Tab-separated table of N, CA and C in Angstrom:
chain	number	residue	atom	x	y	z
A	245	MET	N	8.893	29.136	-146.682
A	245	MET	CA	8.290	27.641	-146.115
A	245	MET	C	8.711	28.081	-144.801
A	246	SER	N	7.996	27.283	-144.260
A	246	SER	CA	7.631	27.282	-142.482
A	246	SER	C	8.446	26.479	-141.941
A	247	THR	N	9.629	26.629	-141.319
A	247	THR	CA	10.772	25.891	-140.835
A	247	THR	C	10.212	25.310	-139.848
A	248	GLY	N	9.324	25.668	-139.186
A	248	GLY	CA	8.887	24.561	-138.094
A	248	GLY	C	8.076	23.381	-138.852
A	249	THR	N	7.809	23.103	-139.924
A	249	THR	CA	6.935	21.957	-140.326
A	249	THR	C	8.434	21.387	-141.346
A	250	MET	N	9.129	22.308	-141.658
A	250	MET	CA	10.487	21.674	-141.594
A	250	MET	C	11.377	20.772	-140.965
A	251	ALA	N	11.801	21.441	-139.601
A	251	ALA	CA	12.025	20.611	-138.350
A	251	ALA	C	11.482	19.210	-138.032
A	252	ALA	N	10.474	19.517	-138.687
A	252	ALA	CA	9.147	18.323	-137.384
A	252	ALA	C	9.239	16.952	-138.708
A	253	GLY	N	9.769	17.434	-140.099
A	253	GLY	CA	9.804	16.646	-141.288
A	253	GLY	C	8.700	16.311	-142.199
A	254	LEU	N	7.802	17.391	-141.895
A	254	LEU	CA	6.302	17.423	-142.313
A	254	LEU	C	6.423	18.244	-143.116
A	255	PRO	N	5.090	17.397	-144.907
A	255	PRO	CA	5.130	17.931	-145.143
A	255	PRO	C	5.236	19.776	-144.782
A	256	ASP	N	5.369	20.579	-146.256
A	256	ASP	CA	5.152	22.362	-145.905
A	256	ASP	C	3.700	22.509	-146.862
A	257	LYS	N	2.553	22.923	-146.044
A	257	LYS	CA	1.650	22.748	-146.399
A	257	LYS	C	0.954	24.795	-147.253
A	258	GLY	N	2.386	25.677	-146.769
A	258	GLY	CA	2.308	26.895	-147.524
A	258	GLY	C	2.344	27.695	-146.469
A	259	LEU	N	1.928	26.859	-144.875
A	259	LEU	CA	0.921	27.992	-144.364
A	259	LEU	C	2.277	29.404	-143.335
A	260	PRO	N	2.274	29.924	-143.077
A	260	PRO	CA	3.302	31.091	-142.517
A	260	PRO	C	4.098	30.760	-140.921
A	261	ASP	N	4.710	31.395	-140.533
A	261	ASP	CA	5.287	30.514	-139.431
A	261	ASP	C	5.410	31.986	-139.015
A	262	LYS	N	4.234	31.292	-137.184
A	262	LYS	CA	4.039	32.280	-137.137
A	262	LYS	C	5.384	32.545	-135.666
A	263	GLY	N	6.411	31.872	-135.299
A	263	GLY	CA	7.137	31.782	-134.677
A	263	GLY	C	6.399	31.718	-133.165
A	264	LEU	N	6.075	30.418	-133.618
A	264	LEU	CA	5.528	29.676	-132.137
A	264	LEU	C	6.132	28.765	-132.076
A	265	PRO	N	6.137	28.393	-130.880
A	265	PRO	CA	7.303	27.040	-131.231
A	265	PRO	C	6.090	25.726	-131.260
A	266	ASP	N	6.746	24.123	-131.740
A	266	ASP	CA	6.119	24.188	-133.404
A	266	ASP	C	5.988	22.332	-132.272
A	267	THR	N	4.849	21.913	-131.681
A	267	THR	CA	4.015	21.502	-131.247
A	267	THR	C	4.132	19.847	-131.569
A	268	ALA	N	4.498	19.825	-133.220
A	268	ALA	CA	4.323	18.794	-133.632
A	268	ALA	C	6.067	17.872	-133.543
A	269	LEU	N	7.286	18.218	-133.088
A	269	LEU	CA	8.400	18.018	-132.791
A	269	LEU	C	7.839	17.042	-131.449
A	270	PRO	N	8.831	15.730	-131.607
A	270	PRO	CA	8.894	14.524	-130.463
A	270	PRO	C	9.601	15.813	-129.641
A	271	ASP	N	9.838	14.820	-127.901
A	271	ASP	CA	10.398	15.193	-126.273
A	271	ASP	C	11.763	15.247	-126.958
A	272	THR	N	12.311	14.433	-127.564
A	272	THR	CA	14.045	15.007	-127.937
A	272	THR	C	14.963	15.508	-128.214
A	273	ALA	N	13.160	16.795	-129.499
A	273	ALA	CA	13.679	17.613	-130.108
A	273	ALA	C	13.784	19.013	-129.405
A	274	LEU	N	12.504	19.312	-128.649
A	274	LEU	CA	12.823	19.910	-127.933
A	274	LEU	C	14.192	20.537	-126.486
A	275	PRO	N	14.051	21.636	-126.475
A	275	PRO	CA	15.197	22.192	-125.378
A	275	PRO	C	14.625	21.972	-124.310
A	276	GLY	N	14.886	21.481	-123.336
A	276	GLY	CA	13.723	21.743	-121.784
A	276	GLY	C	14.502	22.477	-121.716
A	277	THR	N	14.966	23.474	-121.774
A	277	THR	CA	15.079	25.316	-121.238
A	277	THR	C	13.941	25.871	-121.432
A	278	GLY	N	12.803	25.594	-122.458
A	278	GLY	CA	11.388	26.389	-122.704
A	278	GLY	C	11.486	27.649	-122.564
A	279	LEU	N	11.036	28.947	-123.406
A	279	LEU	CA	10.957	30.000	-123.632
A	279	LEU	C	10.121	31.184	-122.368
A	280	PRO	N	11.219	32.266	-122.340
A	280	PRO	CA	10.592	32.957	-121.231
A	280	PRO	C	9.133	32.977	-121.596
A	281	GLY	N	7.975	33.010	-119.918
A	281	GLY	CA	7.548	32.709	-120.168
A	281	GLY	C	5.748	32.038	-120.723
A	282	MET	N	6.946	31.004	-120.961
A	282	MET	CA	6.240	28.972	-121.839
A	282	MET	C	6.500	28.387	-120.874
A	283	ALA	N	5.088	27.462	-121.031
A	283	ALA	CA	5.832	26.503	-119.462
A	283	ALA	C	6.308	25.430	-120.524
A	284	VAL	N	7.516	24.014	-120.003
A	284	VAL	CA	8.062	23.514	-121.262
A	284	VAL	C	6.740	22.030	-120.973
A	285	PRO	N	6.730	22.111	-122.336
A	285	PRO	CA	5.014	20.864	-122.338
A	285	PRO	C	6.233	19.470	-122.323
A	286	VAL	N	4.609	18.354	-121.303
A	286	VAL	CA	5.279	17.218	-121.233
A	286	VAL	C	4.055	16.529	-121.635
A	287	ARG	N	4.562	15.672	-121.926
A	287	ARG	CA	3.266	13.927	-123.139
A	287	ARG	C	3.831	13.300	-122.465
A	288	ALA	N	2.187	12.595	-121.475
A	288	ALA	CA	2.551	10.981	-122.013
A	288	ALA	C	1.369	10.083	-122.244
A	289	HIS	N	1.102	9.890	-123.084
A	289	HIS	CA	-0.089	9.132	-124.174
A	289	HIS	C	0.027	8.106	-123.829
A	290	GLY	N	-0.441	6.961	-123.055
A	290	GLY	CA	-0.114	5.792	-123.375
A	290	GLY	C	1.240	5.411	-122.701
A	291	ARG	N	1.981	6.186	-122.631
A	291	ARG	CA	3.485	6.056	-122.076
A	291	ARG	C	4.168	6.290	-120.943
A	292	LEU	N	4.970	5.806	-121.196
A	292	LEU	CA	6.040	6.549	-119.713
A	292	LEU	C	6.905	7.294	-120.141
A	293	VAL	N	7.682	8.461	-119.099
A	293	VAL	CA	8.262	9.425	-119.704
A	293	VAL	C	8.714	9.948	-118.655
A	294	LYS	N	9.984	9.054	-118.610
A	294	LYS	CA	10.905	10.531	-117.445
A	294	LYS	C	11.689	11.810	-117.486
A	295	LYS	N	11.733	12.394	-117.231
A	295	LYS	CA	12.280	13.375	-117.928
A	295	LYS	C	13.208	13.845	-116.484
A	296	LEU	N	14.645	13.286	-116.260
A	296	LEU	CA	16.152	13.185	-115.030
A	296	LEU	C	16.530	13.820	-115.285
A	297	GLY	N	17.294	13.944	-113.559
A	297	GLY	CA	19.002	14.655	-113.966
A	297	GLY	C	18.415	16.827	-114.063
A	298	HIS	N	19.607	16.381	-114.829
A	298	HIS	CA	20.072	18.455	-115.149
A	298	HIS	C	19.072	17.988	-116.855
A	299	TRP	N	17.853	18.157	-116.918
A	299	TRP	CA	17.027	17.883	-117.813
A	299	TRP	C	16.642	19.843	-118.217
A	300	THR	N	16.461	20.609	-117.517
A	300	THR	CA	15.748	21.582	-117.714
A	300	THR	C	15.841	22.455	-116.565
A	301	THR	N	15.495	24.403	-117.473
A	301	THR	CA	16.109	24.993	-116.539
A	301	THR	C	14.445	25.479	-115.596
A	302	ALA	N	13.913	25.422	-116.598
A	302	ALA	CA	12.916	26.348	-116.948
A	302	ALA	C	12.060	26.198	-115.404
A	303	ARG	N	10.960	26.889	-115.095
A	303	ARG	CA	10.014	26.760	-113.842
A	303	ARG	C	8.758	26.972	-113.933
A	304	GLN	N	8.001	26.593	-115.473
A	304	GLN	CA	6.653	26.488	-115.925
A	304	GLN	C	6.666	25.349	-115.931
A	305	PHE	N	6.230	23.711	-116.200
A	305	PHE	CA	5.529	23.062	-116.840
A	305	PHE	C	4.470	22.787	-117.328
A	306	ASP	N	4.104	22.575	-118.161
A	306	ASP	CA	2.627	21.936	-118.288
A	306	ASP	C	2.453	19.822	-119.024
A	307	VAL	N	2.324	19.257	-118.120
A	307	VAL	CA	2.247	18.290	-117.945
A	307	VAL	C	0.487	17.527	-118.167
A	308	ARG	N	0.567	17.440	-119.699
A	308	ARG	CA	-0.603	16.172	-119.790
A	308	ARG	C	-0.081	15.240	-119.940
A	309	ALA	N	-1.136	13.943	-119.636
A	309	ALA	CA	-0.936	12.644	-120.181
A	309	ALA	C	-2.606	12.022	-119.216
A	310	SER	N	-2.657	10.990	-120.290
A	310	SER	CA	-4.115	10.210	-119.870
A	310	SER	C	-3.289	8.391	-120.454
A	311	ARG	N	-3.381	8.101	-119.353
A	311	ARG	CA	-3.226	5.560	-119.126
A	311	ARG	C	-1.893	5.766	-119.138
A	312	GLY	N	-0.998	7.193	-119.026
A	312	GLY	CA	0.460	7.550	-119.499
A	312	GLY	C	1.095	7.354	-117.179
A	313	VAL	N	2.279	7.093	-117.592
A	313	VAL	CA	3.402	8.042	-116.189
A	313	VAL	C	4.147	9.139	-116.566
A	314	VAL	N	3.902	9.698	-115.970
A	314	VAL	CA	4.850	10.799	-115.838
A	314	VAL	C	6.404	10.442	-114.870
A	315	VAL	N	7.512	10.889	-114.869
A	315	VAL	CA	8.977	10.886	-113.830
A	315	VAL	C	9.187	12.825	-113.550
A	316	LEU	N	8.432	13.404	-113.303
A	316	LEU	CA	9.590	14.695	-113.248
A	316	LEU	C	10.823	14.610	-112.251
A	317	ASP	N	12.167	15.304	-113.121
A	317	ASP	CA	13.127	15.186	-111.798
A	317	ASP	C	12.578	17.040	-111.108
A	318	LEU	N	12.873	17.430	-110.504
A	318	LEU	CA	12.826	18.915	-109.489
A	318	LEU	C	13.928	19.110	-108.805
A	319	ARG	N	15.032	18.490	-109.318
A	319	ARG	CA	15.537	18.458	-107.995
A	319	ARG	C	17.362	18.600	-108.321
A	320	SER	N	17.553	19.628	-109.673
A	320	SER	CA	18.510	19.935	-109.181
A	320	SER	C	18.647	21.311	-109.368
A	321	PRO	N	19.791	21.530	-108.876
A	321	PRO	CA	20.041	22.654	-108.531
A	321	PRO	C	20.063	23.750	-109.649
A	322	GLN	N	20.607	23.919	-110.838
A	322	GLN	CA	20.152	24.716	-111.586
A	322	GLN	C	18.879	25.143	-111.517
A	323	LEU	N	17.772	24.211	-111.132
A	323	LEU	CA	15.965	25.671	-111.365
A	323	LEU	C	16.561	26.090	-109.152
A	324	ALA	N	16.843	27.504	-109.511
A	324	ALA	CA	16.677	28.753	-108.307
A	324	ALA	C	15.967	28.611	-107.551
A	325	ALA	N	16.177	28.379	-106.425
A	325	ALA	CA	15.315	28.322	-105.615
A	325	ALA	C	14.496	29.411	-105.311
A	326	ASP	N	14.266	30.783	-105.672
A	326	ASP	CA	13.804	31.135	-104.682
A	326	ASP	C	12.307	31.370	-106.103
A	327	GLY	N	11.573	31.891	-105.379
A	327	GLY	CA	10.467	31.779	-106.534
A	327	GLY	C	9.540	30.568	-106.633
A	328	ALA	N	8.555	30.173	-107.276
A	328	ALA	CA	7.732	28.101	-106.581
A	328	ALA	C	8.165	28.518	-108.347
A	329	ILE	N	7.999	26.908	-108.340
A	329	ILE	CA	7.899	26.685	-110.060
A	329	ILE	C	7.127	25.808	-109.760
A	330	GLU	N	5.885	26.495	-111.012
A	330	GLU	CA	4.475	26.059	-111.539
A	330	GLU	C	4.538	24.945	-112.646
A	331	VAL	N	3.495	23.807	-111.200
A	331	VAL	CA	3.453	21.938	-112.345
A	331	VAL	C	1.933	22.684	-112.762
A	332	SER	N	1.349	22.857	-114.512
A	332	SER	CA	-0.412	22.614	-114.564
A	332	SER	C	-0.304	21.392	-115.428
A	333	LEU	N	-1.501	21.272	-114.364
A	333	LEU	CA	-1.814	19.056	-114.843
A	333	LEU	C	-2.983	19.070	-115.403
A	334	ASP	N	-2.553	18.338	-116.998
A	334	ASP	CA	-4.396	17.959	-117.380
A	334	ASP	C	-4.245	16.504	-117.429
A	335	ILE	N	-4.303	15.561	-116.631
A	335	ILE	CA	-4.005	13.954	-115.935
A	335	ILE	C	-6.065	13.396	-115.914
A	336	ASP	N	-5.273	11.780	-116.871
A	336	ASP	CA	-6.864	11.388	-117.285
A	336	ASP	C	-6.174	10.060	-117.128
A	337	HIS	N	-6.085	9.543	-115.713
A	337	HIS	CA	-6.303	7.745	-115.186
A	337	HIS	C	-4.608	7.712	-115.560
A	338	ALA	N	-3.709	8.670	-115.031
A	338	ALA	CA	-2.137	8.691	-115.854
A	338	ALA	C	-1.925	9.048	-113.410
A	339	THR	N	-0.669	9.081	-113.787
A	339	THR	CA	0.658	8.927	-112.300
A	339	THR	C	1.037	9.709	-113.089
A	340	VAL	N	1.777	10.864	-111.977
A	340	VAL	CA	2.540	11.661	-111.930
A	340	VAL	C	3.102	11.530	-110.307
A	341	LYS	N	5.030	12.046	-111.107
A	341	LYS	CA	5.417	11.271	-109.970
A	341	LYS	C	6.906	11.874	-110.177
A	342	LEU	N	7.044	13.728	-108.432
A	342	LEU	CA	7.951	14.109	-108.539
A	342	LEU	C	8.064	13.430	-107.746
A	343	LEU	N	9.922	14.768	-107.909
A	343	LEU	CA	11.269	13.493	-107.486
A	343	LEU	C	11.360	15.110	-107.152
A	344	VAL	N	11.355	15.466	-105.509
A	344	VAL	CA	11.491	16.277	-105.095
A	344	VAL	C	12.658	17.080	-104.187
A	345	PRO	N	13.936	17.639	-103.565
A	345	PRO	CA	14.476	17.791	-102.608
A	345	PRO	C	13.697	17.586	-101.542
A	346	ASP	N	14.596	17.577	-100.661
A	346	ASP	CA	13.944	17.543	-99.302
A	346	ASP	C	13.958	19.405	-98.050
A	347	GLY	N	12.707	19.121	-98.711
A	347	GLY	CA	12.500	20.633	-97.129
A	347	GLY	C	11.296	20.543	-98.746
A	348	ALA	N	10.823	20.292	-100.112
A	348	ALA	CA	10.054	21.667	-100.595
A	348	ALA	C	8.223	21.400	-100.279
A	349	GLY	N	8.262	22.336	-100.388
A	349	GLY	CA	6.470	22.209	-100.182
A	349	GLY	C	5.822	22.231	-101.305
A	350	ILE	N	4.573	21.526	-101.292
A	350	ILE	CA	3.810	21.218	-101.870
A	350	ILE	C	2.514	21.841	-102.001
A	351	ASP	N	1.609	22.125	-103.541
A	351	ASP	CA	0.936	23.667	-103.144
A	351	ASP	C	-0.489	22.930	-103.978
A	352	ASP	N	-1.186	21.886	-103.150
A	352	ASP	CA	-1.890	21.068	-104.608
A	352	ASP	C	-3.770	21.490	-104.314
A	353	GLY	N	-3.186	23.182	-103.686
A	353	GLY	CA	-4.881	23.245	-103.495
A	353	GLY	C	-5.432	23.592	-104.607
A	354	ASN	N	-4.609	24.209	-105.791
A	354	ASN	CA	-5.452	24.422	-107.287
A	354	ASN	C	-5.740	23.480	-107.742
A	355	VAL	N	-6.201	22.239	-107.562
A	355	VAL	CA	-6.314	21.374	-108.534
A	355	VAL	C	-7.565	20.558	-108.756
A	356	ARG	N	-8.113	20.863	-109.146
A	356	ARG	CA	-9.085	20.324	-109.229
A	356	ARG	C	-10.001	18.624	-109.457
A	357	ARG	N	-9.960	18.028	-109.306
A	357	ARG	CA	-10.353	16.844	-108.238
A	357	ARG	C	-11.584	16.010	-108.964
A	358	ILE	N	-11.704	15.504	-110.394
A	358	ILE	CA	-12.923	15.363	-110.640
A	358	ILE	C	-12.746	12.981	-110.530
A	359	GLY	N	-13.998	12.276	-109.331
A	359	GLY	CA	-13.508	10.794	-109.347
A	359	GLY	C	-12.123	11.159	-108.093
A	360	ARG	N	-11.533	9.381	-108.573
A	360	ARG	CA	-10.863	9.008	-107.020
A	360	ARG	C	-9.445	9.898	-107.360
A	361	CYS	N	-8.783	10.842	-106.994
A	361	CYS	CA	-7.968	11.405	-107.126
A	361	CYS	C	-6.952	11.340	-105.852
A	362	ARG	N	-5.494	11.460	-105.702
A	362	ARG	CA	-4.754	12.172	-104.639
A	362	ARG	C	-4.244	12.708	-105.219
A	363	VAL	N	-3.055	12.974	-103.727
A	363	VAL	CA	-2.179	13.523	-103.732
A	363	VAL	C	-0.628	12.592	-103.093
A	364	THR	N	0.115	11.846	-103.046
A	364	THR	CA	0.870	11.020	-101.673
A	364	THR	C	2.306	11.828	-101.846
A	365	ASP	N	2.152	11.903	-100.043
A	365	ASP	CA	2.924	13.182	-100.204
A	365	ASP	C	3.306	12.541	-98.895
A	366	TRP	N	4.340	11.121	-98.453
A	366	TRP	CA	4.487	10.057	-97.523
A	366	TRP	C	5.435	11.551	-96.508
A	367	THR	N	6.413	11.792	-96.616
A	367	THR	CA	7.009	12.474	-95.513
A	367	THR	C	6.854	14.337	-96.240
A	368	GLY	N	5.804	14.655	-96.693
A	368	GLY	CA	5.817	16.510	-96.266
A	368	GLY	C	6.315	17.303	-95.501
A	369	VAL	N	7.696	17.025	-95.177
A	369	VAL	CA	7.775	18.348	-94.425
A	369	VAL	C	9.168	19.245	-95.285
A	370	SER	N	7.956	20.275	-94.797
A	370	SER	CA	8.559	21.750	-95.790
A	370	SER	C	9.394	22.341	-94.922
A	371	THR	N	10.546	23.673	-95.157
A	371	THR	CA	10.592	24.338	-94.386
A	371	THR	C	10.884	25.523	-95.145
A	372	ASP	N	10.635	26.667	-94.154
A	372	ASP	CA	10.724	28.167	-94.664
A	372	ASP	C	10.717	28.135	-95.607
A	373	GLY	N	12.173	27.727	-95.962
A	373	GLY	CA	13.823	27.973	-96.926
A	373	GLY	C	13.402	27.226	-98.375
A	374	GLY	N	12.584	26.357	-98.408
A	374	GLY	CA	13.130	25.263	-99.139
A	374	GLY	C	11.794	25.836	-100.265
A	375	ARG	N	12.419	24.623	-101.445
A	375	ARG	CA	11.603	24.950	-102.342
A	375	ARG	C	10.004	25.097	-102.923
A	376	ARG	N	9.164	26.069	-103.298
A	376	ARG	CA	8.366	25.528	-103.224
A	376	ARG	C	7.546	25.088	-104.422
A	377	ILE	N	6.748	24.276	-104.762
A	377	ILE	CA	6.071	24.129	-106.247
A	377	ILE	C	4.333	23.862	-105.627
A	378	VAL	N	3.917	24.489	-106.994
A	378	VAL	CA	3.306	24.868	-106.799
A	378	VAL	C	1.884	24.226	-108.056
A	379	LEU	N	0.819	22.864	-107.372
A	379	LEU	CA	-0.130	21.671	-108.685
A	379	LEU	C	-1.189	22.860	-109.125
A	380	THR	N	-1.450	23.015	-109.791
A	380	THR	CA	-2.891	23.907	-110.842
A	380	THR	C	-3.629	23.351	-111.801
A	381	GLY	N	-4.063	22.888	-112.433
A	381	GLY	CA	-4.604	22.031	-112.880
A	381	GLY	C	-6.342	20.963	-113.221
A	382	GLU	N	-5.666	19.673	-113.703
A	382	GLU	CA	-7.386	19.314	-113.270
A	382	GLU	C	-6.563	17.675	-113.368
A	383	MET	N	-7.570	16.390	-112.549
A	383	MET	CA	-7.111	15.662	-112.097
A	383	MET	C	-8.092	14.806	-112.389
A	384	ARG	N	-8.613	13.440	-113.063
A	384	ARG	CA	-9.182	13.081	-113.275
A	384	ARG	C	-8.464	11.573	-112.861
A	385	ARG	N	-9.553	10.755	-112.150
A	385	ARG	CA	-9.329	9.534	-111.669
A	385	ARG	C	-7.684	9.215	-112.328
A	386	ALA	N	-7.482	10.155	-111.235
A	386	ALA	CA	-5.603	10.740	-111.516
A	386	ALA	C	-4.321	10.708	-109.875
A	387	GLU	N	-3.453	10.325	-110.615
A	387	GLU	CA	-2.885	9.959	-108.821
A	387	GLU	C	-1.192	10.909	-109.159
A	388	ILE	N	-1.179	11.466	-107.760
A	388	ILE	CA	0.246	12.006	-107.219
A	388	ILE	C	1.514	11.934	-106.909
A	389	ARG	N	2.442	11.423	-107.259
A	389	ARG	CA	3.457	10.874	-105.975
A	389	ARG	C	4.751	11.171	-106.069
A	390	VAL	N	4.563	12.101	-104.275
A	390	VAL	CA	5.703	13.094	-104.225
A	390	VAL	C	6.325	12.104	-103.920
A	391	HIS	N	8.217	12.320	-103.982
A	391	HIS	CA	9.312	10.931	-104.136
A	391	HIS	C	10.098	11.869	-103.384
A	392	ARG	N	10.878	12.497	-101.960
A	392	ARG	CA	12.322	12.288	-101.388
A	392	ARG	C	12.566	11.922	-101.411
A	393	SER	N	14.270	12.809	-100.932
A	393	SER	CA	15.939	11.982	-100.386
A	393	SER	C	16.165	11.254	-101.458
A	394	GLY	N	15.798	9.324	-100.030
A	394	GLY	CA	16.431	8.110	-101.005
A	394	GLY	C	15.500	7.813	-101.478
A	395	VAL	N	13.790	7.754	-101.721
A	395	VAL	CA	12.978	7.250	-102.478
A	395	VAL	C	12.962	7.777	-103.854
A	396	ALA	N	13.703	9.123	-103.611
A	396	ALA	CA	13.620	9.402	-105.249
A	396	ALA	C	15.327	9.198	-105.775
A	397	ILE	N	16.383	9.091	-104.932
A	397	ILE	CA	17.627	8.600	-105.166
A	397	ILE	C	17.312	7.267	-106.491
A	398	LEU	N	15.941	6.563	-105.860
A	398	LEU	CA	16.169	4.963	-105.748
A	398	LEU	C	14.914	4.955	-107.321
A	399	SER	N	14.000	6.158	-107.018
A	399	SER	CA	13.157	5.831	-108.613
A	399	SER	C	14.259	6.417	-109.826
A	400	ALA	N	14.601	7.533	-109.755
A	400	ALA	CA	15.384	7.609	-110.457
A	400	ALA	C	16.576	6.683	-111.062
A	401	MET	N	17.459	5.482	-109.692
A	401	MET	CA	18.447	5.268	-110.647
A	401	MET	C	17.707	3.812	-110.699
A	402	CYS	N	16.205	3.486	-110.887
A	402	CYS	CA	15.692	2.428	-112.005
A	402	CYS	C	15.134	3.297	-113.739
A	403	SER	N	15.747	3.239	-113.661
A	403	SER	CA	14.985	3.856	-115.029
A	403	SER	C	17.194	3.218	-115.542
A	404	ARG	N	16.824	3.344	-117.264
A	404	ARG	CA	17.951	2.941	-117.955
A	404	ARG	C	18.700	4.211	-118.863
A	405	ALA	N	18.140	4.966	-118.634
A	405	ALA	CA	19.285	6.587	-118.214
A	405	ALA	C	19.960	7.090	-117.164
A	406	TYR	N	19.313	6.688	-116.072
A	406	TYR	CA	21.050	5.788	-115.215
A	406	TYR	C	22.199	5.319	-115.109
A	407	LEU	N	21.061	4.252	-116.070
A	407	LEU	CA	22.321	3.358	-116.162
A	407	LEU	C	22.879	3.354	-117.498
A	408	ALA	N	22.766	4.986	-118.543
A	408	ALA	CA	23.063	5.162	-119.054
A	408	ALA	C	24.782	6.119	-118.997
A	409	ASP	N	24.462	6.928	-118.251
A	409	ASP	CA	24.998	7.895	-117.843
A	409	ASP	C	26.099	7.692	-115.564
A	410	ALA	N	25.617	6.029	-115.735
A	410	ALA	CA	27.187	5.962	-114.719
A	410	ALA	C	27.028	4.936	-115.729
A	411	LEU	N	27.431	4.662	-117.186
A	411	LEU	CA	28.436	3.892	-117.787
A	411	LEU	C	29.310	4.844	-118.469
A	412	ARG	N	28.420	5.986	-118.104
A	412	ARG	CA	29.982	7.213	-119.121
A	412	ARG	C	30.150	7.776	-118.288
A	413	ALA	N	29.733	8.379	-116.627
A	413	ALA	CA	30.405	9.119	-115.621
A	413	ALA	C	31.624	7.575	-115.153
A	414	ARG	N	30.956	6.738	-115.230
A	414	ARG	CA	32.528	5.313	-115.260
A	414	ARG	C	33.917	6.032	-116.542
A	415	ARG	N	33.510	5.771	-117.774
A	415	ARG	CA	34.232	6.413	-118.626
A	415	ARG	C	35.106	7.663	-118.541
A	416	GLU	N	33.598	8.908	-117.892
A	416	GLU	CA	34.501	9.955	-117.738
A	416	GLU	C	35.666	9.946	-116.920
A	417	GLY	N	35.510	8.798	-115.995
A	417	GLY	CA	36.087	9.679	-113.791
A	417	GLY	C	35.467	10.716	-113.510
A	418	ARG	N	33.540	11.033	-113.174
A	418	ARG	CA	33.136	11.176	-112.691
A	418	ARG	C	31.955	10.365	-111.488
A	419	TYR	N	30.812	10.978	-111.560
A	419	TYR	CA	29.909	10.359	-110.696
A	419	TYR	C	28.477	10.644	-111.459
A	420	PRO	N	27.770	9.992	-111.141
A	420	PRO	CA	26.307	10.270	-112.349
A	420	PRO	C	25.928	11.147	-111.682
A	421	ALA	N	25.238	11.328	-112.241
A	421	ALA	CA	24.294	13.069	-111.902
A	421	ALA	C	23.327	12.516	-112.139
A	422	ILE	N	22.492	11.909	-112.678
A	422	ILE	CA	20.725	11.491	-111.937
A	422	ILE	C	20.594	10.872	-110.700
A	423	ASP	N	21.767	10.337	-110.283
A	423	ASP	CA	20.697	9.841	-109.486
A	423	ASP	C	20.321	10.773	-108.476
A	424	ASP	N	21.186	11.555	-108.481
A	424	ASP	CA	21.482	12.908	-107.370
A	424	ASP	C	22.434	13.643	-107.800
A	425	PRO	N	20.868	14.734	-108.364
A	425	PRO	CA	22.058	16.250	-109.910
A	425	PRO	C	22.124	17.307	-108.688
A	426	THR	N	22.713	17.178	-107.288
A	426	THR	CA	23.510	17.962	-106.312
A	426	THR	C	24.364	18.461	-106.034
A	427	ARG	N	24.936	16.527	-106.922
A	427	ARG	CA	26.297	16.293	-106.792
A	427	ARG	C	27.046	17.579	-108.025
């Protein structure tokens, strides 16, 4: 019996288990760490998906969305400062919001744009020692919004996950981690 189909609650078809991650699992069942050399999948087809706070230590992400919204928090200090963070895109009529630390550089030169597409970065000031985020893939009538500093904090605070984290932090006597993962 293959473990991938049993873990997903699907009937076993007698197929051999190849040892690859099961893509039929929901987002909550997959650990956000990803396997070495493999990108963390983020899917938002007709829905809103927010990955906030200390949700991963991976450096590669595979974002696929159609008529949906994806919010990726890339401000965590658990993401090593050396090397680039790679975000592979395949988005159609969708919005991807990247919450990045101050000084991060966004490289969107390898993104193929079809139709009306844009990358919005109002305060796109990068520093030499800042985190580097490389965007690749394809956008079809889609938008990428880059939020930094205060705007990134407000974007993270406007979520149910922040409210739950704030209530839990109050009970435990600590500060919430979703609004500012560097604390």
